mmCIF file of C-alpha atoms and ligand atoms in Angstrom:
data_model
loop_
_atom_site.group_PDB
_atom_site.id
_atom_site.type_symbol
_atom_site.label_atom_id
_atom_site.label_comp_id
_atom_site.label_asym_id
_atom_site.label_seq_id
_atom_site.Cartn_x
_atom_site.Cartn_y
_atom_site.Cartn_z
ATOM 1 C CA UNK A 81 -90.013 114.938 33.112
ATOM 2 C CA UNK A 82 -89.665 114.143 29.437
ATOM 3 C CA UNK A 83 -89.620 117.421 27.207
ATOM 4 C CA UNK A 84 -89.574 114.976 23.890
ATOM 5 C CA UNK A 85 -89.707 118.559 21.900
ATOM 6 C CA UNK A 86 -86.127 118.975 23.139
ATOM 7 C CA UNK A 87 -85.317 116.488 21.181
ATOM 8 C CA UNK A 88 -85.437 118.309 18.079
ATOM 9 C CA UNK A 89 -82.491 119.751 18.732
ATOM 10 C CA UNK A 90 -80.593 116.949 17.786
ATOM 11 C CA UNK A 91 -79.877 117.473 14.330
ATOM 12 C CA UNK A 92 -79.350 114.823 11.621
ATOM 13 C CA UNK A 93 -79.273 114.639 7.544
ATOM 14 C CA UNK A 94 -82.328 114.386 5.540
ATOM 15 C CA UNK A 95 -81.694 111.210 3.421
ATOM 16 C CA UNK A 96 -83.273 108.938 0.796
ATOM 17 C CA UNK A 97 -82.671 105.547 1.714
ATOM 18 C CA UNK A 98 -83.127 102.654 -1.053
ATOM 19 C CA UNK A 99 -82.705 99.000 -1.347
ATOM 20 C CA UNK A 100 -83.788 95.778 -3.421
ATOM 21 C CA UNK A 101 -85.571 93.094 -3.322
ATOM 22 C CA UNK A 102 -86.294 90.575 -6.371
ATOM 23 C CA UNK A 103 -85.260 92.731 -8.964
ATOM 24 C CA UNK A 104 -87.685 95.483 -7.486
ATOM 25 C CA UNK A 105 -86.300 98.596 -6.153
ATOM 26 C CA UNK A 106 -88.007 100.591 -2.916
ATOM 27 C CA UNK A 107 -86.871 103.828 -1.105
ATOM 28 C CA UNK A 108 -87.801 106.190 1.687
ATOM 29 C CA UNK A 109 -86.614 108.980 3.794
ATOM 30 C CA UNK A 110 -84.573 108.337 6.727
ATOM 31 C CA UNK A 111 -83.304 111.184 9.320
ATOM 32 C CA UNK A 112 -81.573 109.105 11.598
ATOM 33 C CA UNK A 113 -77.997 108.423 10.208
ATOM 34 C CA UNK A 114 -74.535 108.723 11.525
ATOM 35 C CA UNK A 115 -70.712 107.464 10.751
ATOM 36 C CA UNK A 116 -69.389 105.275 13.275
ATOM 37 C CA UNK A 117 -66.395 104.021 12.584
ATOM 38 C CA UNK A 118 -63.279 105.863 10.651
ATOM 39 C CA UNK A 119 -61.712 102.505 9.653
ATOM 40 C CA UNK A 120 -63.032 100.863 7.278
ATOM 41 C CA UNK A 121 -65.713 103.481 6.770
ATOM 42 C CA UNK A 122 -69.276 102.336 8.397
ATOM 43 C CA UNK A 123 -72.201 104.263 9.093
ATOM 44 C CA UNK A 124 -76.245 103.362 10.820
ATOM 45 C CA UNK A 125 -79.204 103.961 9.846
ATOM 46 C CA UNK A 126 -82.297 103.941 12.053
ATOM 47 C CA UNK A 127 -85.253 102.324 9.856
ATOM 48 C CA UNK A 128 -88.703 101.535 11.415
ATOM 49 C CA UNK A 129 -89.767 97.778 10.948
ATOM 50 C CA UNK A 130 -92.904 98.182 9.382
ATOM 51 C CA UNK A 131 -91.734 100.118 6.306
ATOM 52 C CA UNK A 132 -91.692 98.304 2.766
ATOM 53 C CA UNK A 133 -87.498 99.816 2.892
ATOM 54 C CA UNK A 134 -86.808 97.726 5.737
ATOM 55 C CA UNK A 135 -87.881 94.293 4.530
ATOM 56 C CA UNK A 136 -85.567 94.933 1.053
ATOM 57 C CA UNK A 137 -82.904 95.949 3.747
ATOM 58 C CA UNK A 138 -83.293 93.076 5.531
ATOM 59 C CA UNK A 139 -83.333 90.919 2.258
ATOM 60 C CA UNK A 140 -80.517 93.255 0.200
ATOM 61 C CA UNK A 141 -77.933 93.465 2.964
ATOM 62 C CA UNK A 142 -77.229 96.666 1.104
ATOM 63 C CA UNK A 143 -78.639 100.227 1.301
ATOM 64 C CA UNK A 144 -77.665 103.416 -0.487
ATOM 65 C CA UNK A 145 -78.598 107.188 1.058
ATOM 66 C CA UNK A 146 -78.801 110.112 -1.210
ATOM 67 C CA UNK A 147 -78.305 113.350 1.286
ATOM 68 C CA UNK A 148 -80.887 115.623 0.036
ATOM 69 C CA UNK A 149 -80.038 119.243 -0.565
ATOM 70 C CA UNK A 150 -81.896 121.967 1.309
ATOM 71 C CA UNK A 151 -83.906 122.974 -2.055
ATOM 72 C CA UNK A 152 -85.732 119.732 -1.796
ATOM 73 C CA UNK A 153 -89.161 121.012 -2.601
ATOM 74 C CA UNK A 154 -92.091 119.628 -0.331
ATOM 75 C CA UNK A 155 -93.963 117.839 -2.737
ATOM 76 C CA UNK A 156 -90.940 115.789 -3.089
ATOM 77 C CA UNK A 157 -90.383 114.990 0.294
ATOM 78 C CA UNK A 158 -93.748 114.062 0.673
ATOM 79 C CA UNK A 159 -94.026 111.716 -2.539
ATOM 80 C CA UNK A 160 -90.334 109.843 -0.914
ATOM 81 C CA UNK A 161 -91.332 110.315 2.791
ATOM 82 C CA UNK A 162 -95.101 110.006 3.452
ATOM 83 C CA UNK A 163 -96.233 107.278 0.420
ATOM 84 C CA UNK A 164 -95.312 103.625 0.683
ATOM 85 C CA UNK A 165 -93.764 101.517 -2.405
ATOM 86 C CA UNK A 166 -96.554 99.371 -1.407
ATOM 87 C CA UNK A 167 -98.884 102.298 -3.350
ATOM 88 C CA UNK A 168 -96.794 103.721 -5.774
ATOM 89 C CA UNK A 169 -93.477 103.230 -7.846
ATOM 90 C CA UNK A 170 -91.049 105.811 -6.328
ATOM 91 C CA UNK A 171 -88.993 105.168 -9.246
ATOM 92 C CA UNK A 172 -90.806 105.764 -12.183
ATOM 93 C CA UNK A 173 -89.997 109.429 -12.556
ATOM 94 C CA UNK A 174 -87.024 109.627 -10.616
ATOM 95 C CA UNK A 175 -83.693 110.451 -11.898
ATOM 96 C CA UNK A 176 -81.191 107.674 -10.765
ATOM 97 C CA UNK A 177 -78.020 105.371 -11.243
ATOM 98 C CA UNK A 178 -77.343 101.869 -9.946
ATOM 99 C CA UNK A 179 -74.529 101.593 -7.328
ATOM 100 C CA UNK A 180 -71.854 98.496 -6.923
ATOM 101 C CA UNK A 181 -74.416 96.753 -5.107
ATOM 102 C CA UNK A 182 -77.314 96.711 -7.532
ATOM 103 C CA UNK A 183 -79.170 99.087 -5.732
ATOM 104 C CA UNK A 184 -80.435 102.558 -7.468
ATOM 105 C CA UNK A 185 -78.999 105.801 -6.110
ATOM 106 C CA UNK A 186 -81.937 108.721 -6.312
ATOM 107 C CA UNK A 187 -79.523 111.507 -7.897
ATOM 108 C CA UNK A 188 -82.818 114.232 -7.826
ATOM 109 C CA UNK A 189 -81.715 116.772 -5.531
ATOM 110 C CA UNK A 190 -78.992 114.788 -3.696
ATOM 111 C CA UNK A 191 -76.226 116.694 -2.579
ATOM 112 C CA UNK A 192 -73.788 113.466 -2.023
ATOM 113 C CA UNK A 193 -74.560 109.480 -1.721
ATOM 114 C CA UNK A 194 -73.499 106.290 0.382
ATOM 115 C CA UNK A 195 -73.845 103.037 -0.734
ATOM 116 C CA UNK A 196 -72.936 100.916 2.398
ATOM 117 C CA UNK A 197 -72.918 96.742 2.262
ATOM 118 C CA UNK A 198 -74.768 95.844 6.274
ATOM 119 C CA UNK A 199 -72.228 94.124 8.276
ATOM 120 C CA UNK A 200 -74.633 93.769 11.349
ATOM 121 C CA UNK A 201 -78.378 94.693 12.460
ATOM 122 C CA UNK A 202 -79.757 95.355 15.685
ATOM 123 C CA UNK A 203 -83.437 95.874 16.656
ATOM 124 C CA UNK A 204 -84.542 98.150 18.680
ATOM 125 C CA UNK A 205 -88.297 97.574 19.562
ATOM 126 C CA UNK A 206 -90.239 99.455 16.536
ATOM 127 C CA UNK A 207 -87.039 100.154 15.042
ATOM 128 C CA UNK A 208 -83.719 98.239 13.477
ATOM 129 C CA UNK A 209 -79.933 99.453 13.362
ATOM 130 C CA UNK A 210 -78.479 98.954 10.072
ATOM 131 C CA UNK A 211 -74.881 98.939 10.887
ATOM 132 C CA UNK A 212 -73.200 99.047 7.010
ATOM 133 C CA UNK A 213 -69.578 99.103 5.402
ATOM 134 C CA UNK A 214 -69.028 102.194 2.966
ATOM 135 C CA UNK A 215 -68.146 100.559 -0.325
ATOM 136 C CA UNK A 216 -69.204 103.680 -2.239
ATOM 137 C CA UNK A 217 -69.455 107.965 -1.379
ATOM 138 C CA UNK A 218 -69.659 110.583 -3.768
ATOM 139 C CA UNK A 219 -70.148 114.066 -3.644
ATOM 140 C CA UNK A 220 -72.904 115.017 -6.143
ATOM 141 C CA UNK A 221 -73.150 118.536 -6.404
ATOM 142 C CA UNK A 222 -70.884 120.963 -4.478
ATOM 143 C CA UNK A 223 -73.013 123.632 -5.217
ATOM 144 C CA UNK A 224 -76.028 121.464 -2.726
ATOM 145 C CA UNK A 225 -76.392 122.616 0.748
ATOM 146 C CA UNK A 226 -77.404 119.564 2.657
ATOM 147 C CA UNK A 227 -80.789 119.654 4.508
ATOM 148 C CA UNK A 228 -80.890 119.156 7.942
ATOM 149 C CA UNK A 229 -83.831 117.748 9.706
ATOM 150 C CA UNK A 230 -83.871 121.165 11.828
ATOM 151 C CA UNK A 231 -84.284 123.263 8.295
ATOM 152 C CA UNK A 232 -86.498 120.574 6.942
ATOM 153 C CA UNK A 233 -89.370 121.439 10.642
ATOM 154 C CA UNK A 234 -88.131 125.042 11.664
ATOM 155 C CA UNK A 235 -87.165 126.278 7.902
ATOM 156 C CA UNK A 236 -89.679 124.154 5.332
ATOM 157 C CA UNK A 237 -92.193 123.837 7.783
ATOM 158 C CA UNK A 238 -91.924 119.982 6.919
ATOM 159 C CA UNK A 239 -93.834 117.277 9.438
ATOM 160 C CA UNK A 240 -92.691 113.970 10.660
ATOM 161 C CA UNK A 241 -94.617 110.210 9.449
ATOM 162 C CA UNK A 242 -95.358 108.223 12.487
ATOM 163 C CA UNK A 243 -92.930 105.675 11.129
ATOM 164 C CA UNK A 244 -89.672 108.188 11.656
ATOM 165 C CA UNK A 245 -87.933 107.439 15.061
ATOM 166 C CA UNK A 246 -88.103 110.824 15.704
ATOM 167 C CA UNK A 247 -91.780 111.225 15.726
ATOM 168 C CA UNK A 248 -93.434 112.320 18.692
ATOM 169 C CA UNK A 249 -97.268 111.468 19.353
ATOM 170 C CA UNK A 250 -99.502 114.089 20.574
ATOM 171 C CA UNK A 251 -101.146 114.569 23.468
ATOM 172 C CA UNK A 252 -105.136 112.393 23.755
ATOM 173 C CA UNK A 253 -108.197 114.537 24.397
ATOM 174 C CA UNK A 254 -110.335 113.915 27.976
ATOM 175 C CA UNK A 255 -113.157 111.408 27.560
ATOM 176 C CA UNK A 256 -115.318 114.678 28.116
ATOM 177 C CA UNK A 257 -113.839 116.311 25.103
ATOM 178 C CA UNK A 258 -114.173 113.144 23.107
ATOM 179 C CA UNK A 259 -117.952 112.569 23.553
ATOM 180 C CA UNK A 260 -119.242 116.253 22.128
ATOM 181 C CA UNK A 261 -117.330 115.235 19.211
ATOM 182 C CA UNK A 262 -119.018 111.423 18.483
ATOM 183 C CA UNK A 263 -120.870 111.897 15.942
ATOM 184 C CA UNK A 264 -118.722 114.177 14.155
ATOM 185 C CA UNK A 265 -116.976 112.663 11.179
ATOM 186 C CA UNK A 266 -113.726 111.388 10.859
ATOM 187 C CA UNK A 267 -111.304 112.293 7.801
ATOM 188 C CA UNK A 268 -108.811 110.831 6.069
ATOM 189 C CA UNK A 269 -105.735 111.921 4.508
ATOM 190 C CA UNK A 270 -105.499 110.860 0.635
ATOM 191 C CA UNK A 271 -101.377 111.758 0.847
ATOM 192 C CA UNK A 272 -100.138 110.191 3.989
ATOM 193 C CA UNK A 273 -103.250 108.291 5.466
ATOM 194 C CA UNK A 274 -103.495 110.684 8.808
ATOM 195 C CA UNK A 275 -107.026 110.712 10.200
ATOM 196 C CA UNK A 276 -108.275 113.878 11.547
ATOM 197 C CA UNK A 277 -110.475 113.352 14.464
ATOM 198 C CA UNK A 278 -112.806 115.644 15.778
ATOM 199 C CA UNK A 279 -112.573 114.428 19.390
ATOM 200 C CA UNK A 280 -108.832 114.970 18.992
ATOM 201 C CA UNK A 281 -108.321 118.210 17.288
ATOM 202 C CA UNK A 282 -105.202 118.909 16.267
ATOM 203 C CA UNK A 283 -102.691 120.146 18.876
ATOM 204 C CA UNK A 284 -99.896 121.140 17.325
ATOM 205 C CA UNK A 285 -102.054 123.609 15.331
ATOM 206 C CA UNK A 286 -103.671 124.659 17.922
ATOM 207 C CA UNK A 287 -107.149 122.803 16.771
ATOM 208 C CA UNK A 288 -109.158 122.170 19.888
ATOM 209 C CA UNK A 289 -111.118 119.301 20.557
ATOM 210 C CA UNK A 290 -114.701 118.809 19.387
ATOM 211 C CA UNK A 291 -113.657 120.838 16.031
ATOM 212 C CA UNK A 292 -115.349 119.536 12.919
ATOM 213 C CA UNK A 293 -113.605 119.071 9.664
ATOM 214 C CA UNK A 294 -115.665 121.817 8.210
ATOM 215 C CA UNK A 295 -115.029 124.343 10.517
ATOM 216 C CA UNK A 296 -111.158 123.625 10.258
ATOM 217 C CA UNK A 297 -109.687 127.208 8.868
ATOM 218 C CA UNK A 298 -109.202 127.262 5.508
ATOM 219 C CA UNK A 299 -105.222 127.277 5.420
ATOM 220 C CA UNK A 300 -105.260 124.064 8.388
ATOM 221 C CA UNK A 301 -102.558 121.276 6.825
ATOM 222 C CA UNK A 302 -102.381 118.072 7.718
ATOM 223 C CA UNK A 303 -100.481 117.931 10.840
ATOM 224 C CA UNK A 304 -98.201 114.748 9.107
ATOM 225 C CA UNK A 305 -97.651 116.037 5.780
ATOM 226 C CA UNK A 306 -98.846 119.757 5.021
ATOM 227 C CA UNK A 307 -101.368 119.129 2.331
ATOM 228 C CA UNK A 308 -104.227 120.872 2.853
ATOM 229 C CA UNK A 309 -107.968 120.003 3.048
ATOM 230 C CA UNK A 310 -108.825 119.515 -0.360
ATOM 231 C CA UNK A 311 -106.546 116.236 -0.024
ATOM 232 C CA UNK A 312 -108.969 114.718 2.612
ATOM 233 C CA UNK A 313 -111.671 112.808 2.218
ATOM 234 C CA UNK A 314 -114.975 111.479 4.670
ATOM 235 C CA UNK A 315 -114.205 108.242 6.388
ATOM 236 C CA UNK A 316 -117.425 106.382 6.565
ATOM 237 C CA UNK A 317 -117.994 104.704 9.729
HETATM 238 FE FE1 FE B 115 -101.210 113.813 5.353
#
């Protein structure tokens, strides 16, 4: 048996991870970083292969992580974690510097940073291994408790993309379930893109199957990012 819940109690650092590409700059959250090696300095970074980050990775051979204090508000989160650079500039109202490597270090609510040169990449199905050298760390702000990715579910209430390798997919309705719910519509979420569908319900709220968006209680979230249902909007078939 797989319990995949009990994997949240691994515990990791909630991070902004940027790079560039052309002269443009891109950034997203990460949760899946480590040191490896002592000597020289190196850590990885897990970093899912269809994010806009990835391909300035790939391009850069450089990355920087800002470790994100625990005061991080939500909205914040969700602009860095849950939109793509694709969509909007991340950087346009964000405090930050420019490391050794060229690439911008987000200094809004980052309680130290990395800049790391990649040495070596692996790929890992949906995922790649950035494996990079430490030419840079800094503590920021002393002061900053770091957030862990246990505080950021358990404590913030915070949800996971579908793009983080620690996301877990829920659980598919029975083809009986599914059919009451056919002609109800399907909505989308404006924030993170999330579709909430009737023959699915929503699980991890306890949502049932065969629920319609309109009869979702007023204080339901989106199970992905925690806006709630004003942020939603018909998808038409
Ligand atoms: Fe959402």
């Amino acid at each position: 048996m797989l319990d995949l819940e009990s994997l949240y109690k691994l515990n990791y650092p909630m991070c902004i991870i940027c790079s560039k590409k052309a002269g443009k700059f891109d950034g997203c959250i990460v949760n899946t970083v480590f040191q490896i090696v002592p000597e020289p300095p190196m850590v990885t970074v897990s970093v899912n292969n269809e994010c806009l980050t990835h391909q300035y990775i790939t391009d850069g051979r450089a990355f920087t992580l800002s470790v994100l204090a625990e005061r991080t508000p939500l909205e914040f989160i969700r602009k860095w974690g849950f939109k793509s650079g694709r969509d909007i500039d991340k950087f346009e109202q964000a405090e930050y510097k420019t490391g050794r490597t060229g690439i911008p270090i987000v200094l809004d609510n980052a309680a130290s940073f990395i800049e790391a040169e990649v040495v070596e990449t692996i790929e890992v199905k949906t995922h790649t291994l950035f494996i990079g050298r430490i030419v840079a760390c800094e503590t920021i702000d002393e002061q900053k408790i770091p957030m862990t990715y246990t505080y950021y579910r358990d404590v913030k209430g915070g949800k996971t993309p579908r793009t983080a390798a620690t996301f877990i997919a829920k659980k598919k309705p029975t083809d009986n379930l599914k059919q009451g719910a056919n002609n109800m519509k399907k909505y989308k979420c404006l924030m993170c893109g999330y579709i909430y569908d009737p023959a699915v319900g929503d699980p991890e709220s306890d949502i049932k199957p065969g629920t319609a968006f309109e009869d979702l209680p007023d204080d339901w979230v989106c199970p992905d990012c925690g806006v709630g249902k004003d942020e939603f909007e018909p998808v038409e078939d």
